[in-house]
Amino acid sequence: MHCLMVSNLSNDNMSVASYDIIVVGGGVIGCAVARKLATHLNVLIIERKQIAAEATALAAGEITMAPSYTDSPSISDYANEFFRDYDGTGQFEFTERPSLELVPRDHEQEARRRVERLATDGVTVSFMEPDAVEADFPRFDLEEFVGVVKHQDTGFVDPYTFTMTLKDDAESRGATILTDTTVTGLRITDERVKGVETSSGTFDAPYVVVAAGWRTERFLRDHVQLPIRPYRTQCVVLDPNEDAGNEFPMGWIPGEHVYFRPEHNGDLLVGGWSFAEDDPEGASKSEDKAFRDHVANLIPRFLRGFERARFVNGWAGVDGATPDTHPIIDAPSDVPDGLVIASGFHGRGVMTAPIAATVVQSLIVGERCPFSRAPFVLSRFDSRSPDFEFHSISAGD
Ligand SMILES: Cc1cc2nc3c(=O)[nH]c(=O)nc-3n(C[C@H](O)[C@H](O)[C@H](O)COP(=O)(O)OP(=O)(O)OC[C@H]3O[C@@H](n4cnc5c(N)ncnc54)[C@H](O)[C@@H]3O)c2cc1C
C-alpha cells in the first residue's frame, strides 16, 4: 500500500493518488471515522468546503445516548465511555450533566412505567417528584408538571472543538485532509469501488465511506436508494437574569419538541422544532421567529429567573433524517463492494460519532463490533423511499 502526498498532485491526472480508504465529507462523522481507521490504514478525507462546515458546527452538542438508545444500552455505554476517555484530549471537553425529562400530567403513567422497565434493564434512570426536583434544582418550577424522569448518563460537548480534535488526531495518525474539493462521483469497475472523481481530479481507493450528511442520499442515488431526507432544526441561546449556575441540568419537554442545556458561561441553549425540508440548499440559516417566541413563552413556565432573559443568538441547520430516527451505517450487499454508507444521523450525529467510527471499522477491517450493528443496517427498512413521514426527536423521544 502506498500513498502519494496530495500536495504533490497535479490536476492533470498524470498521477492518481492511492489510499486505502477515502471518506467523503469532513463533518463529525467523517472525522471520527478517519481518526479510527488512520491507525492502520492510509485515509483521505475529501470535504467540499471546510471541516465541520455544515450540520456539525451548528449542533447543540447534547450527548444523550442513554435516553436515545434505551433498547441498546451497550451502544450508549460504548459512546459514553468514549466521551469520558476523550475528555481532555487537546481542547476537547465532555461535561457530564444529568438530563431531566419534564413529565406533563397526561404522560405520567407512561413515564412511570418506562422508568420501572428501564431501571430493571440496568439503565440509570429514576422518577423524581416535583418537591425533590425543586430541592435539588431550585431554578425549576414544576407547577405544570407531575415530576421528571432523570437520566444520569448524559452530558454535552462543543461540537466544533470535538470535530477539530478528531480531525487533528486523524492527521497525527497519518490521515490526509483535502478541503474545498467536491467529490463528483464514484469510480466503479466490475461492481467494485475503485475510487472517486473530484473537482481536483481522480483518487483511487478500494473503500469509499460516504459520510456526506443529508447530501448522501442524492450523492448515491445512481447506486442505491436510501431512506434519508433532509430536515431543518433550530437553536436559540438565552442569557437569563441570573446565571444558570454551574450545576444546571440538561433536559427536554417531549410534547413541546424542545430541549435545553446550560452553556459554560451561564447562558441556556434551547433547541428543537424540527421539520422536513424540501429545499435544503435554500433553507433559512436563522431560527424561525415562531420558535423564538415559543421558547420565550415556554422557558419561564418551568424555570425561575428567565422572565426577562435576553436573546443572545439563534440559528438553524439541515441534517439527514431516517424513518426510525437511527442512522444507516452499513455496507449493504446490493451496493458495489467497498462502498460504506454512514448517514442519516437525525439530530444525533455528534453523540453517535464514536459508534459510527467503530461500526465502519468493523465493516472494513472485519474486527468484531463490541455492540450489535443491527440498529444501523439498511435492510431494517421495508421501504427505501426517501419520501417518508418525518418524525421529530427531542433528545429522549
Ligand atoms: C441545530 C442543530 C442542532 C443539533 N443538535 C445536536 C445535538 O445536540 N447532538 C447531536 O448529537 N447532534 C445534533 N445535531 C445533529 C448533528 O449536527 C448531525 O447529526 C451531525 O453533524 C451529522 O454529521 P455528518 O458528518 O453526518 O454531516 P455534516 O456535518 O453535514 O457533514 C457532511 C459533510 O460532507 C460534506 N459533503 C457533502 N457532499 C460532499 C461531496 N460530494 N464532496 C465532498 N464533501 C461533501 C459537507 O460539506 C459536510 O461538511 C444537531 C443538528 C442541528 C442542525
Short mmCIF file of C-alpha atoms and ligand atoms in Angstrom, two decimals:
data_model
loop_
_atom_site.label_atom_id
_atom_site.label_comp_id
_atom_site.label_asym_id
_atom_site.label_seq_id
_atom_site.Cartn_x
_atom_site.Cartn_y
_atom_site.Cartn_z
CA MET A 1 0.00 0.00 0.00
CA HIS A 2 1.36 3.41 -0.82
CA CYS A 3 0.15 6.96 -0.66
CA LEU A 4 1.15 9.98 -2.71
CA MET A 5 1.21 13.31 -0.93
CA VAL A 6 -1.76 15.34 -2.05
CA SER A 7 0.42 18.43 -2.21
CA ASN A 8 2.45 16.68 -4.95
CA LEU A 9 -0.58 16.14 -7.13
CA SER A 10 -1.25 18.00 -10.28
CA ASN A 11 -4.76 18.42 -11.58
CA ASP A 12 -3.91 16.88 -14.94
CA ASN A 13 -4.47 13.35 -13.65
CA MET A 14 -0.97 12.32 -14.74
CA SER A 15 -0.66 10.52 -11.44
CA VAL A 16 -3.55 9.09 -9.47
CA ALA A 17 -3.13 9.21 -5.71
CA SER A 18 -3.99 5.95 -3.98
CA TYR A 19 -5.32 5.46 -0.48
CA ASP A 20 -6.75 2.55 1.43
CA ILE A 21 -9.90 4.48 2.27
CA ILE A 22 -11.50 7.66 1.02
CA VAL A 23 -14.01 9.36 3.29
CA VAL A 24 -16.45 11.68 1.50
CA GLY A 25 -17.36 14.50 3.92
CA GLY A 26 -15.45 16.21 6.72
CA GLY A 27 -18.24 16.55 9.26
CA VAL A 28 -18.12 14.94 12.69
CA ILE A 29 -18.83 11.52 11.19
CA GLY A 30 -16.14 11.69 8.51
CA CYS A 31 -13.56 12.92 11.03
CA ALA A 32 -14.44 10.26 13.64
CA VAL A 33 -14.26 7.52 11.00
CA ALA A 34 -10.96 8.83 9.61
CA ARG A 35 -9.40 9.05 13.08
CA LYS A 36 -10.36 5.48 13.89
CA LEU A 37 -9.17 3.97 10.61
CA ALA A 38 -6.00 6.05 10.29
CA THR A 39 -4.29 3.97 12.99
CA HIS A 40 -3.67 1.17 10.47
CA LEU A 41 -4.67 2.50 7.06
CA ASN A 42 -3.97 5.35 4.64
CA VAL A 43 -7.05 7.53 4.86
CA LEU A 44 -8.06 10.55 2.78
CA ILE A 45 -10.96 12.81 3.78
CA ILE A 46 -12.37 14.88 0.92
CA GLU A 47 -14.54 17.82 2.00
CA ARG A 48 -16.33 20.15 -0.41
CA LYS A 49 -15.97 23.14 1.91
CA GLN A 50 -14.18 23.17 5.26
CA ILE A 51 -14.09 20.70 8.15
CA ALA A 52 -17.33 20.90 10.17
CA ALA A 53 -18.79 23.32 7.64
CA GLU A 54 -22.40 22.08 7.76
CA ALA A 55 -24.70 20.44 10.34
CA THR A 56 -21.82 19.53 12.64
CA ALA A 57 -20.80 23.04 13.74
CA LEU A 58 -24.46 24.01 14.21
CA ALA A 59 -25.26 21.18 16.62
CA ALA A 60 -26.25 21.83 20.22
CA GLY A 61 -23.67 19.28 21.36
CA GLU A 62 -26.02 17.24 23.54
CA ILE A 63 -24.76 13.76 24.37
CA THR A 64 -27.97 11.97 25.30
CA MET A 65 -27.20 8.44 24.13
CA ALA A 66 -28.73 6.72 27.15
CA PRO A 67 -32.26 8.09 26.57
CA SER A 68 -31.85 7.78 22.78
CA TYR A 69 -30.84 4.10 22.79
CA THR A 70 -32.88 2.71 25.66
CA ASP A 71 -33.24 -0.65 23.86
CA SER A 72 -29.48 -0.97 23.30
CA PRO A 73 -27.65 0.06 26.49
CA SER A 74 -24.38 -1.39 25.13
CA ILE A 75 -24.47 1.24 22.36
CA SER A 76 -24.98 4.16 24.73
CA ASP A 77 -22.44 2.79 27.23
CA TYR A 78 -19.85 2.48 24.46
CA ALA A 79 -20.38 6.08 23.30
CA ASN A 80 -20.39 7.49 26.85
CA GLU A 81 -17.18 5.64 27.63
CA PHE A 82 -15.59 7.13 24.54
CA PHE A 83 -16.56 10.69 25.56
CA ARG A 84 -15.25 10.16 29.11
CA ASP A 85 -11.92 8.83 27.82
CA TYR A 86 -11.61 11.51 25.15
CA ASP A 87 -12.28 14.34 27.61
CA GLY A 88 -9.05 16.36 27.94
CA THR A 89 -7.70 15.44 24.50
CA GLY A 90 -6.44 18.71 23.04
CA GLN A 91 -9.06 21.36 23.77
CA PHE A 92 -11.91 18.84 23.91
CA GLU A 93 -14.13 18.76 26.99
CA PHE A 94 -17.02 16.43 27.83
CA THR A 95 -19.22 17.94 30.55
CA GLU A 96 -21.34 15.30 32.26
CA ARG A 97 -24.72 16.55 33.39
CA PRO A 98 -27.99 14.74 34.18
CA SER A 99 -30.97 15.29 31.87
CA LEU A 100 -34.46 15.95 33.19
CA GLU A 101 -37.40 14.94 31.03
CA LEU A 102 -40.27 17.09 32.29
CA VAL A 103 -43.39 14.96 32.56
CA PRO A 104 -46.76 16.59 31.78
CA ARG A 105 -49.80 15.19 33.60
CA ASP A 106 -51.07 13.19 30.61
CA HIS A 107 -47.70 11.39 30.28
CA GLU A 108 -47.42 10.36 33.93
CA GLN A 109 -48.46 6.69 33.75
CA GLU A 110 -46.39 6.03 30.64
CA ALA A 111 -43.33 7.76 32.17
CA ARG A 112 -43.54 5.86 35.48
CA ARG A 113 -43.92 2.51 33.67
CA ARG A 114 -40.99 3.34 31.39
CA VAL A 115 -38.72 4.23 34.33
CA GLU A 116 -39.57 0.91 36.03
CA ARG A 117 -38.82 -1.04 32.88
CA LEU A 118 -35.56 0.81 32.15
CA ALA A 119 -34.33 0.58 35.75
CA THR A 120 -34.92 -3.20 35.60
CA ASP A 121 -32.81 -3.26 32.42
CA GLY A 122 -29.97 -1.55 34.31
CA VAL A 123 -30.40 1.96 32.83
CA THR A 124 -29.51 4.73 35.36
CA VAL A 125 -32.87 6.46 35.37
CA SER A 126 -35.31 7.47 38.12
CA PHE A 127 -38.66 9.25 38.53
CA MET A 128 -38.37 12.38 40.70
CA GLU A 129 -41.38 14.01 42.33
CA PRO A 130 -41.72 17.82 41.92
CA ASP A 131 -40.59 18.58 45.51
CA ALA A 132 -37.44 16.53 45.11
CA VAL A 133 -36.66 18.24 41.79
CA GLU A 134 -37.10 21.72 43.25
CA ALA A 135 -34.94 20.79 46.26
CA ASP A 136 -32.09 19.53 44.02
CA PHE A 137 -32.56 22.12 41.26
CA PRO A 138 -34.02 25.29 42.82
CA ARG A 139 -34.32 27.09 39.47
CA PHE A 140 -37.06 24.64 38.43
CA ASP A 141 -40.71 25.42 39.00
CA LEU A 142 -42.67 22.21 38.40
CA GLU A 143 -46.18 23.52 38.98
CA GLU A 144 -47.28 22.44 35.48
CA PHE A 145 -45.61 19.01 35.64
CA VAL A 146 -46.05 15.84 37.68
CA GLY A 147 -42.31 15.24 38.01
CA VAL A 148 -39.30 14.41 35.88
CA VAL A 149 -37.58 11.36 34.52
CA LYS A 150 -33.95 11.86 35.49
CA HIS A 151 -31.38 10.33 33.16
CA GLN A 152 -27.92 10.15 34.69
CA ASP A 153 -25.58 9.22 31.81
CA THR A 154 -25.79 12.37 29.71
CA GLY A 155 -23.70 15.47 29.03
CA PHE A 156 -22.61 17.94 26.39
CA VAL A 157 -19.65 18.95 24.21
CA ASP A 158 -18.73 21.76 21.90
CA PRO A 159 -19.31 20.06 18.51
CA TYR A 160 -16.80 22.20 16.60
CA THR A 161 -13.97 21.61 19.07
CA PHE A 162 -14.85 17.91 19.17
CA THR A 163 -14.67 17.61 15.39
CA MET A 164 -11.44 19.60 15.07
CA THR A 165 -9.87 17.42 17.77
CA LEU A 166 -10.91 14.27 15.88
CA LYS A 167 -9.51 15.80 12.70
CA ASP A 168 -6.20 16.74 14.36
CA ASP A 169 -5.94 13.22 15.79
CA ALA A 170 -6.70 11.70 12.39
CA GLU A 171 -3.95 13.81 10.82
CA SER A 172 -1.44 12.94 13.51
CA ARG A 173 -2.19 9.29 12.76
CA GLY A 174 -1.35 9.92 9.11
CA ALA A 175 -4.70 10.81 7.51
CA THR A 176 -4.75 13.37 4.70
CA ILE A 177 -7.42 16.08 4.59
CA LEU A 178 -8.39 17.71 1.33
CA THR A 179 -10.80 20.64 1.68
CA ASP A 180 -12.56 22.84 -0.89
CA THR A 181 -12.88 19.76 -3.11
CA THR A 182 -16.18 18.22 -4.14
CA VAL A 183 -16.48 14.52 -4.82
CA THR A 184 -18.47 14.37 -8.05
CA GLY A 185 -18.85 10.61 -8.39
CA LEU A 186 -17.71 7.12 -7.53
CA ARG A 187 -15.38 5.13 -9.77
CA ILE A 188 -16.69 1.61 -10.06
CA THR A 189 -15.37 -1.35 -12.06
CA ASP A 190 -16.86 -4.85 -12.04
CA GLU A 191 -19.23 -3.99 -9.18
CA ARG A 192 -16.27 -2.87 -7.01
CA VAL A 193 -15.40 0.61 -5.84
CA LYS A 194 -12.10 1.82 -7.30
CA GLY A 195 -12.07 5.38 -6.01
CA VAL A 196 -13.68 8.75 -6.65
CA GLU A 197 -13.79 11.58 -9.17
CA THR A 198 -13.48 15.04 -7.69
CA SER A 199 -13.30 18.67 -8.70
CA SER A 200 -9.49 18.30 -8.31
CA GLY A 201 -9.01 15.02 -10.14
CA THR A 202 -9.19 11.31 -9.56
CA PHE A 203 -8.32 9.35 -6.42
CA ASP A 204 -8.01 5.59 -6.02
CA ALA A 205 -9.08 3.52 -3.04
CA PRO A 206 -10.66 0.08 -2.58
CA TYR A 207 -13.02 1.54 0.07
CA VAL A 208 -15.11 4.69 -0.01
CA VAL A 209 -17.07 5.76 3.08
CA VAL A 210 -19.83 8.23 2.21
CA ALA A 211 -20.38 10.48 5.24
CA ALA A 212 -21.81 13.41 3.29
CA GLY A 213 -24.64 14.31 5.72
CA TRP A 214 -28.06 14.88 4.15
CA ARG A 215 -26.39 15.02 0.71
CA THR A 216 -25.57 11.30 0.93
CA GLU A 217 -28.96 10.28 -0.47
CA ARG A 218 -28.51 12.44 -3.58
CA PHE A 219 -24.86 11.54 -3.97
CA LEU A 220 -25.59 7.80 -4.03
CA ARG A 221 -28.91 7.91 -5.90
CA ASP A 222 -27.49 6.21 -9.02
CA HIS A 223 -26.15 3.32 -6.94
CA VAL A 224 -28.62 2.72 -4.12
CA GLN A 225 -31.90 4.16 -2.88
CA LEU A 226 -31.65 5.43 0.71
CA PRO A 227 -34.49 6.39 3.05
CA ILE A 228 -32.77 9.63 4.08
CA ARG A 229 -34.40 13.04 3.76
CA PRO A 230 -33.23 16.50 4.78
CA TYR A 231 -34.83 18.22 7.75
CA ARG A 232 -34.24 21.57 9.37
CA THR A 233 -33.84 22.11 13.11
CA GLN A 234 -33.00 25.16 15.23
CA CYS A 235 -31.43 26.59 18.39
CA VAL A 236 -31.54 29.80 20.41
CA VAL A 237 -29.31 30.95 23.27
CA LEU A 238 -30.78 32.87 26.21
CA ASP A 239 -28.93 34.95 28.78
CA PRO A 240 -31.03 34.71 31.99
CA ASN A 241 -31.35 37.48 34.55
CA GLU A 242 -29.29 35.32 36.86
CA ASP A 243 -26.51 33.00 35.72
CA ALA A 244 -27.93 29.48 35.18
CA GLY A 245 -25.23 28.21 37.56
CA ASN A 246 -22.61 25.55 37.33
CA GLU A 247 -24.72 22.53 38.21
CA PHE A 248 -27.67 23.36 36.00
CA PRO A 249 -29.01 20.16 34.36
CA MET A 250 -29.95 19.45 30.77
CA GLY A 251 -33.48 18.45 29.83
CA TRP A 252 -36.40 18.39 27.47
CA ILE A 253 -40.18 18.57 27.24
CA PRO A 254 -41.39 15.81 24.92
CA GLY A 255 -44.72 17.32 23.85
CA GLU A 256 -43.14 20.68 23.01
CA HIS A 257 -40.23 19.21 21.00
CA VAL A 258 -37.87 21.48 22.88
CA TYR A 259 -34.66 20.57 24.69
CA PHE A 260 -32.18 22.67 26.68
CA ARG A 261 -28.71 22.60 28.16
CA PRO A 262 -26.54 25.08 30.04
CA GLU A 263 -23.59 26.85 28.45
CA HIS A 264 -20.35 27.18 30.43
CA ASN A 265 -20.86 30.97 30.66
CA GLY A 266 -24.23 30.65 32.43
CA ASP A 267 -26.41 31.05 29.32
CA LEU A 268 -29.04 28.49 28.30
CA LEU A 269 -29.10 26.84 24.87
CA VAL A 270 -32.58 25.79 23.76
CA GLY A 271 -33.13 23.66 20.66
CA GLY A 272 -35.91 21.88 18.85
CA TRP A 273 -38.76 22.41 16.38
CA SER A 274 -37.58 20.22 13.51
CA PHE A 275 -39.38 19.96 10.18
CA ALA A 276 -38.81 18.09 6.91
CA GLU A 277 -37.03 20.44 4.46
CA ASP A 278 -37.74 20.24 0.74
CA ASP A 279 -35.26 22.96 -0.18
CA PRO A 280 -32.18 22.12 1.93
CA GLU A 281 -29.79 24.28 -0.15
CA GLY A 282 -32.04 27.33 0.20
CA ALA A 283 -33.24 26.71 3.77
CA SER A 284 -33.01 29.67 6.14
CA LYS A 285 -29.99 29.53 8.43
CA SER A 286 -31.77 31.69 11.00
CA GLU A 287 -34.14 30.37 13.66
CA ASP A 288 -37.85 30.96 13.00
CA LYS A 289 -39.44 33.87 14.80
CA ALA A 290 -42.24 31.50 15.87
CA PHE A 291 -39.67 29.20 17.52
CA ARG A 292 -38.02 32.13 19.31
CA ASP A 293 -41.42 33.33 20.57
CA HIS A 294 -42.35 29.81 21.65
CA VAL A 295 -39.12 29.47 23.66
CA ALA A 296 -39.60 32.92 25.20
CA ASN A 297 -43.04 31.85 26.46
CA LEU A 298 -42.20 28.30 27.40
CA ILE A 299 -38.98 28.61 29.41
CA PRO A 300 -40.30 30.93 32.20
CA ARG A 301 -43.16 28.43 32.69
CA PHE A 302 -40.72 25.98 34.32
CA LEU A 303 -37.50 27.91 35.03
CA ARG A 304 -37.26 30.72 37.57
CA GLY A 305 -35.19 33.77 36.65
CA PHE A 306 -35.87 33.62 32.90
CA GLU A 307 -38.78 36.11 32.83
CA ARG A 308 -36.61 38.81 31.31
CA ALA A 309 -33.98 36.58 29.69
CA ARG A 310 -32.04 38.29 26.89
CA PHE A 311 -31.97 36.66 23.47
CA VAL A 312 -28.27 36.14 22.62
CA ASN A 313 -28.40 34.43 19.23
CA GLY A 314 -30.12 31.76 17.19
CA TRP A 315 -29.57 29.64 14.11
CA ALA A 316 -30.94 26.72 12.07
CA GLY A 317 -29.26 23.88 10.19
CA VAL A 318 -30.08 20.92 7.98
CA ASP A 319 -29.34 17.29 8.87
CA GLY A 320 -30.44 13.95 7.38
CA ALA A 321 -33.44 12.07 8.81
CA THR A 322 -34.41 8.38 8.55
CA PRO A 323 -37.85 6.81 9.11
CA ASP A 324 -36.90 5.32 12.52
CA THR A 325 -34.56 8.21 13.56
CA HIS A 326 -31.49 5.93 13.69
CA PRO A 327 -28.65 6.31 11.17
CA ILE A 328 -27.65 3.99 8.36
CA ILE A 329 -24.10 2.73 8.95
CA ASP A 330 -23.72 -0.19 6.63
CA ALA A 331 -22.07 -1.82 3.62
CA PRO A 332 -25.23 -3.41 2.15
CA SER A 333 -24.84 -6.50 -0.03
CA ASP A 334 -26.58 -4.87 -3.02
CA VAL A 335 -24.18 -1.92 -3.40
CA PRO A 336 -20.76 -2.11 -5.08
CA ASP A 337 -18.15 -3.85 -2.92
CA GLY A 338 -16.08 -1.40 -0.92
CA LEU A 339 -18.86 1.19 -0.54
CA VAL A 340 -19.78 2.06 3.06
CA ILE A 341 -22.64 4.40 4.00
CA ALA A 342 -22.63 6.48 7.23
CA SER A 343 -25.52 8.93 7.13
CA GLY A 344 -28.99 9.82 8.42
CA PHE A 345 -27.90 10.78 11.94
CA HIS A 346 -31.22 12.51 12.60
CA GLY A 347 -30.15 15.04 15.25
CA ARG A 348 -27.73 12.69 16.98
CA GLY A 349 -24.63 12.68 14.79
CA VAL A 350 -22.32 14.28 17.35
CA MET A 351 -23.22 11.81 20.09
CA THR A 352 -23.24 8.85 17.67
CA ALA A 353 -19.87 9.65 16.04
CA PRO A 354 -17.87 7.16 18.17
CA ILE A 355 -20.41 4.47 17.31
CA ALA A 356 -20.22 5.28 13.59
CA ALA A 357 -16.41 5.07 13.65
CA THR A 358 -16.45 1.67 15.34
CA VAL A 359 -19.14 0.25 13.04
CA VAL A 360 -17.27 1.43 9.92
CA GLN A 361 -14.02 -0.02 11.25
CA SER A 362 -15.70 -3.37 11.86
CA LEU A 363 -17.22 -3.34 8.36
CA ILE A 364 -13.93 -2.54 6.64
CA VAL A 365 -11.33 -4.25 8.80
CA GLY A 366 -13.57 -7.14 9.79
CA GLU A 367 -12.99 -6.57 13.50
CA ARG A 368 -15.66 -7.74 15.91
CA CYS A 369 -18.04 -4.90 16.79
CA PRO A 370 -18.43 -4.61 20.59
CA PHE A 371 -22.19 -3.93 20.24
CA SER A 372 -24.93 -5.01 17.85
CA ARG A 373 -24.83 -3.39 14.39
CA ALA A 374 -28.47 -4.35 13.82
CA PRO A 375 -29.97 -0.89 14.59
CA PHE A 376 -27.89 0.57 11.75
CA VAL A 377 -28.37 -1.84 8.82
CA LEU A 378 -30.18 -0.60 5.71
CA SER A 379 -32.19 -3.85 5.43
CA ARG A 380 -34.21 -2.93 8.55
CA PHE A 381 -36.37 -0.69 6.35
CA ASP A 382 -39.16 -2.30 4.30
CA SER A 383 -39.21 0.73 2.04
CA ARG A 384 -36.14 2.66 0.99
CA SER A 385 -38.12 5.58 -0.35
CA PRO A 386 -36.75 8.94 0.85
CA ASP A 387 -40.33 10.20 0.75
CA PHE A 388 -41.32 9.00 4.25
CA GLU A 389 -43.13 10.85 7.02
CA PHE A 390 -40.60 12.81 9.10
CA HIS A 391 -40.61 12.22 12.87
CA SER A 392 -39.05 14.85 15.10
CA ILE A 393 -36.94 13.79 18.07
CA SER A 394 -36.37 15.78 21.20
CA ALA A 395 -33.49 14.02 22.91
CA GLY A 396 -35.27 11.13 24.52
CA ASP A 397 -38.19 10.63 22.16
C1 LIG B 1 -29.43 22.97 15.06
C2 LIG B 1 -28.89 21.57 15.22
C3 LIG B 1 -28.76 21.02 16.50
C4 LIG B 1 -28.23 19.73 16.65
N1 LIG B 1 -28.01 19.25 17.91
C5 LIG B 1 -27.39 18.05 18.07
C6 LIG B 1 -27.04 17.60 19.37
O1 LIG B 1 -27.30 18.26 20.38
N2 LIG B 1 -26.40 16.40 19.48
C7 LIG B 1 -26.09 15.63 18.38
O2 LIG B 1 -25.52 14.54 18.55
N3 LIG B 1 -26.42 16.05 17.14
C8 LIG B 1 -27.05 17.23 16.95
N4 LIG B 1 -27.38 17.66 15.70
C9 LIG B 1 -27.17 16.76 14.57
C10 LIG B 1 -25.74 16.74 14.11
O3 LIG B 1 -25.31 18.06 13.87
C11 LIG B 1 -25.65 15.91 12.84
O4 LIG B 1 -26.31 14.67 13.00
C12 LIG B 1 -24.18 15.64 12.51
O5 LIG B 1 -23.46 16.85 12.45
C13 LIG B 1 -24.09 14.91 11.19
O6 LIG B 1 -22.72 14.84 10.88
P1 LIG B 1 -22.27 14.41 9.42
O7 LIG B 1 -20.79 14.37 9.44
O8 LIG B 1 -23.03 13.19 9.03
O9 LIG B 1 -22.86 15.57 8.49
P2 LIG B 1 -22.37 17.06 8.18
O10 LIG B 1 -21.92 17.78 9.38
O11 LIG B 1 -23.46 17.66 7.35
O12 LIG B 1 -21.09 16.82 7.31
C14 LIG B 1 -21.16 16.30 5.99
C15 LIG B 1 -20.03 16.95 5.23
O13 LIG B 1 -19.97 16.38 3.93
C16 LIG B 1 -19.60 17.39 3.03
N5 LIG B 1 -20.01 16.93 1.70
C17 LIG B 1 -21.27 16.69 1.25
N6 LIG B 1 -21.24 16.28 -0.02
C18 LIG B 1 -19.94 16.25 -0.40
C19 LIG B 1 -19.26 15.90 -1.60
N7 LIG B 1 -19.93 15.49 -2.70
N8 LIG B 1 -17.92 16.02 -1.65
C20 LIG B 1 -17.22 16.42 -0.55
N9 LIG B 1 -17.82 16.76 0.62
C21 LIG B 1 -19.14 16.65 0.70
C22 LIG B 1 -20.36 18.61 3.52
O14 LIG B 1 -19.78 19.82 3.07
C23 LIG B 1 -20.27 18.45 5.04
O15 LIG B 1 -19.19 19.16 5.60
C24 LIG B 1 -27.89 18.94 15.51
C25 LIG B 1 -28.04 19.50 14.24
C26 LIG B 1 -28.52 20.78 14.08
C27 LIG B 1 -28.63 21.35 12.70
#
